[in-house]
Amino acid sequence: MRDAVTTLIRNYDSRGRYLDQLALDSLKGYFDTGLARVQVATMISGNAAEIVKSAASQLFETVPELIRPGGNAYTTRRYAACLRDMDYYLRYSSYALVAGNDNVLDERVLQGLRETYNSLGVPIAPTVVGIQIMKDMVKAKAAAAGMEDTRFVDQPFDHILRELSEVSV
């Protein structure tokens, strides 16, 4: 896993270039939001079970066929697997949030995820809805904690949403 600083330096080094103003501005933005990133990750860590449970509840209200007979979260085992996956997305999003880099999401979450879900018959569209709900909840908690600018929270969640939404299922 690489953070924003390592990735930026690696990219400039591979091209044999000095850091330009764009790179320095990018680093400044990363460092300016550093404390807020850690605070949000701490908030996620301390509230993960609540966030996942509430997001799942909202998801099942939005897409009730998931928990009806024949739905993908109908049995206890499938319901638990859904919660486990939501927790997984939330945890890795917090890692990417602190790193300021989506690399960990690509390496640990997204590689092969669509293929795995498709082979297991897991619908991707409700997964996208659940991740969006968690993103909204995290941003609301950050705002409630007094953070005025929560745009940086979008980055990891939006990355997952974009990657999963590329395939229409």
Coordinates of C-alpha atoms in Angstrom, one line a residue:
M1 CA 0.0 0.0 0.0
R2 CA 1.3 3.4 -0.9
D3 CA 0.2 6.8 0.4
A4 CA -0.3 10.0 -1.5
V5 CA 3.2 11.2 -0.9
T6 CA 4.9 7.9 -2.0
T7 CA 2.8 7.7 -5.1
L8 CA 3.4 11.3 -6.1
I9 CA 7.2 11.0 -5.6
R10 CA 7.3 7.6 -7.4
N11 CA 5.5 9.1 -10.4
Y12 CA 7.8 12.1 -10.6
D13 CA 10.9 10.0 -10.1
S14 CA 9.9 7.5 -12.8
R15 CA 9.8 10.5 -15.3
G16 CA 13.0 12.0 -13.9
R17 CA 11.3 15.2 -13.0
Y18 CA 11.5 17.6 -10.1
L19 CA 8.4 18.3 -8.1
D20 CA 6.6 21.1 -9.8
Q21 CA 3.9 23.5 -8.4
L22 CA 1.1 21.0 -9.1
A23 CA 2.9 18.3 -7.1
L24 CA 3.6 20.7 -4.2
D25 CA 0.0 21.9 -4.2
S26 CA -1.1 18.3 -4.1
L27 CA 1.1 17.5 -1.2
K28 CA 0.0 20.6 0.6
G29 CA -3.7 19.6 0.2
Y30 CA -2.9 16.1 1.5
F31 CA -1.1 17.5 4.6
D32 CA -3.7 20.2 5.2
T33 CA -6.4 17.5 5.5
G34 CA -4.1 15.0 7.4
L35 CA -5.6 15.6 10.9
A36 CA -9.1 15.5 9.6
R37 CA -8.4 12.3 7.7
V38 CA -7.1 10.7 10.9
Q39 CA -10.1 12.1 12.9
V40 CA -12.6 10.6 10.4
A41 CA -10.7 7.2 10.4
T42 CA -10.9 7.3 14.2
M43 CA -14.6 8.0 14.0
I44 CA -15.2 5.2 11.5
S45 CA -13.2 2.8 13.7
G46 CA -15.2 3.7 16.8
N47 CA -18.6 3.5 15.1
A48 CA -18.0 0.9 12.4
A49 CA -20.6 -1.6 13.8
E50 CA -23.2 1.1 14.1
I51 CA -22.5 2.5 10.6
V52 CA -22.7 -1.0 9.0
K53 CA -25.9 -1.9 10.9
S54 CA -27.6 1.4 10.1
A55 CA -26.5 1.3 6.4
A56 CA -27.7 -2.3 6.1
S57 CA -31.0 -1.3 7.6
Q58 CA -31.4 1.5 5.1
L59 CA -30.2 -0.7 2.2
F60 CA -32.9 -3.3 3.1
E61 CA -35.5 -0.6 3.3
T62 CA -34.5 0.7 -0.1
V63 CA -34.1 -2.8 -1.7
P64 CA -36.4 -5.0 0.4
E65 CA -36.3 -7.9 -2.1
L66 CA -32.8 -8.6 -0.8
I67 CA -34.2 -10.0 2.4
R68 CA -37.3 -11.7 1.0
P69 CA -37.3 -15.4 0.2
G70 CA -35.0 -15.9 -2.8
G71 CA -33.2 -12.6 -2.1
N72 CA -29.5 -12.5 -1.9
A73 CA -29.5 -11.6 1.8
Y74 CA -32.5 -13.9 2.7
T75 CA -30.8 -16.6 4.8
T76 CA -28.9 -15.8 8.0
R77 CA -25.7 -16.9 6.3
R78 CA -26.2 -14.6 3.4
Y79 CA -27.3 -11.7 5.6
A80 CA -24.2 -12.1 7.7
A81 CA -22.1 -12.2 4.5
C82 CA -23.6 -8.9 3.4
L83 CA -22.8 -7.2 6.7
R84 CA -19.3 -8.7 6.5
D85 CA -18.7 -7.3 3.1
M86 CA -20.1 -3.8 4.0
D87 CA -17.7 -3.8 7.0
Y88 CA -14.9 -4.8 4.7
Y89 CA -15.6 -1.8 2.3
L90 CA -15.9 0.6 5.2
R91 CA -12.6 -0.6 6.8
Y92 CA -10.6 -0.4 3.6
S93 CA -12.1 2.9 2.8
S94 CA -10.8 4.2 6.1
Y95 CA -7.3 2.9 5.1
A96 CA -7.5 4.7 1.8
L97 CA -8.8 7.8 3.5
V98 CA -5.8 8.0 5.8
A99 CA -3.4 7.2 3.0
G100 CA -4.9 9.7 0.6
N101 CA -4.6 7.1 -2.0
D102 CA -6.9 4.5 -3.5
N103 CA -4.2 2.0 -4.2
V104 CA -5.2 -0.2 -1.3
L105 CA -8.7 -0.4 -2.6
D106 CA -7.5 -1.6 -6.0
E107 CA -5.1 -4.2 -4.5
R108 CA -7.2 -5.5 -1.6
V109 CA -10.9 -4.9 -2.6
L110 CA -11.5 -4.3 -6.2
Q111 CA -9.3 -6.7 -8.1
G112 CA -11.5 -9.5 -9.1
L113 CA -14.5 -8.4 -7.0
R114 CA -16.9 -8.1 -9.9
E115 CA -16.0 -11.5 -11.2
T116 CA -16.3 -13.0 -7.8
Y117 CA -19.7 -11.4 -7.2
N118 CA -20.9 -12.4 -10.7
S119 CA -19.8 -16.0 -10.2
L120 CA -21.6 -16.1 -6.8
G121 CA -24.7 -14.4 -8.1
V122 CA -24.3 -11.4 -5.9
P123 CA -26.0 -8.4 -7.3
I124 CA -23.7 -5.4 -7.7
A125 CA -26.3 -2.6 -7.8
P126 CA -27.4 -3.1 -4.2
T127 CA -23.7 -3.2 -3.2
V128 CA -23.3 0.2 -4.8
V129 CA -26.3 1.5 -2.9
G130 CA -25.0 0.2 0.4
I131 CA -21.6 1.9 -0.1
Q132 CA -23.2 5.2 -1.0
I133 CA -25.3 5.0 2.2
M134 CA -22.1 4.4 4.2
K135 CA -20.4 7.3 2.5
D136 CA -23.3 9.6 3.3
M137 CA -23.4 8.4 7.0
V138 CA -19.6 8.9 7.4
K139 CA -19.9 12.4 5.9
A140 CA -22.8 13.3 8.2
K141 CA -20.9 12.0 11.3
A142 CA -17.9 14.1 10.3
A143 CA -20.0 17.2 9.8
A144 CA -21.8 16.5 13.1
A145 CA -18.3 16.4 14.7
G146 CA -17.7 19.9 13.5
M147 CA -15.8 19.3 10.2
E148 CA -16.8 22.0 7.8
D149 CA -15.2 20.5 4.7
T150 CA -15.8 16.8 4.3
R151 CA -15.1 16.6 0.6
F152 CA -12.0 14.5 1.2
V153 CA -14.2 11.7 2.6
D154 CA -15.7 11.2 -0.9
Q155 CA -12.4 9.9 -2.4
P156 CA -12.3 6.3 -1.3
F157 CA -16.0 5.7 -1.4
D158 CA -16.4 7.3 -4.8
H159 CA -13.5 5.2 -6.1
I160 CA -15.2 2.0 -5.1
L161 CA -18.5 3.2 -6.5
R162 CA -17.0 4.1 -9.8
E163 CA -15.2 0.8 -10.2
L164 CA -18.2 -1.3 -9.3
S165 CA -20.6 0.9 -11.4
E166 CA -18.6 0.3 -14.6
V167 CA -20.4 -3.0 -15.1
S168 CA -24.1 -3.1 -15.5
V169 CA -25.6 -6.2 -13.8

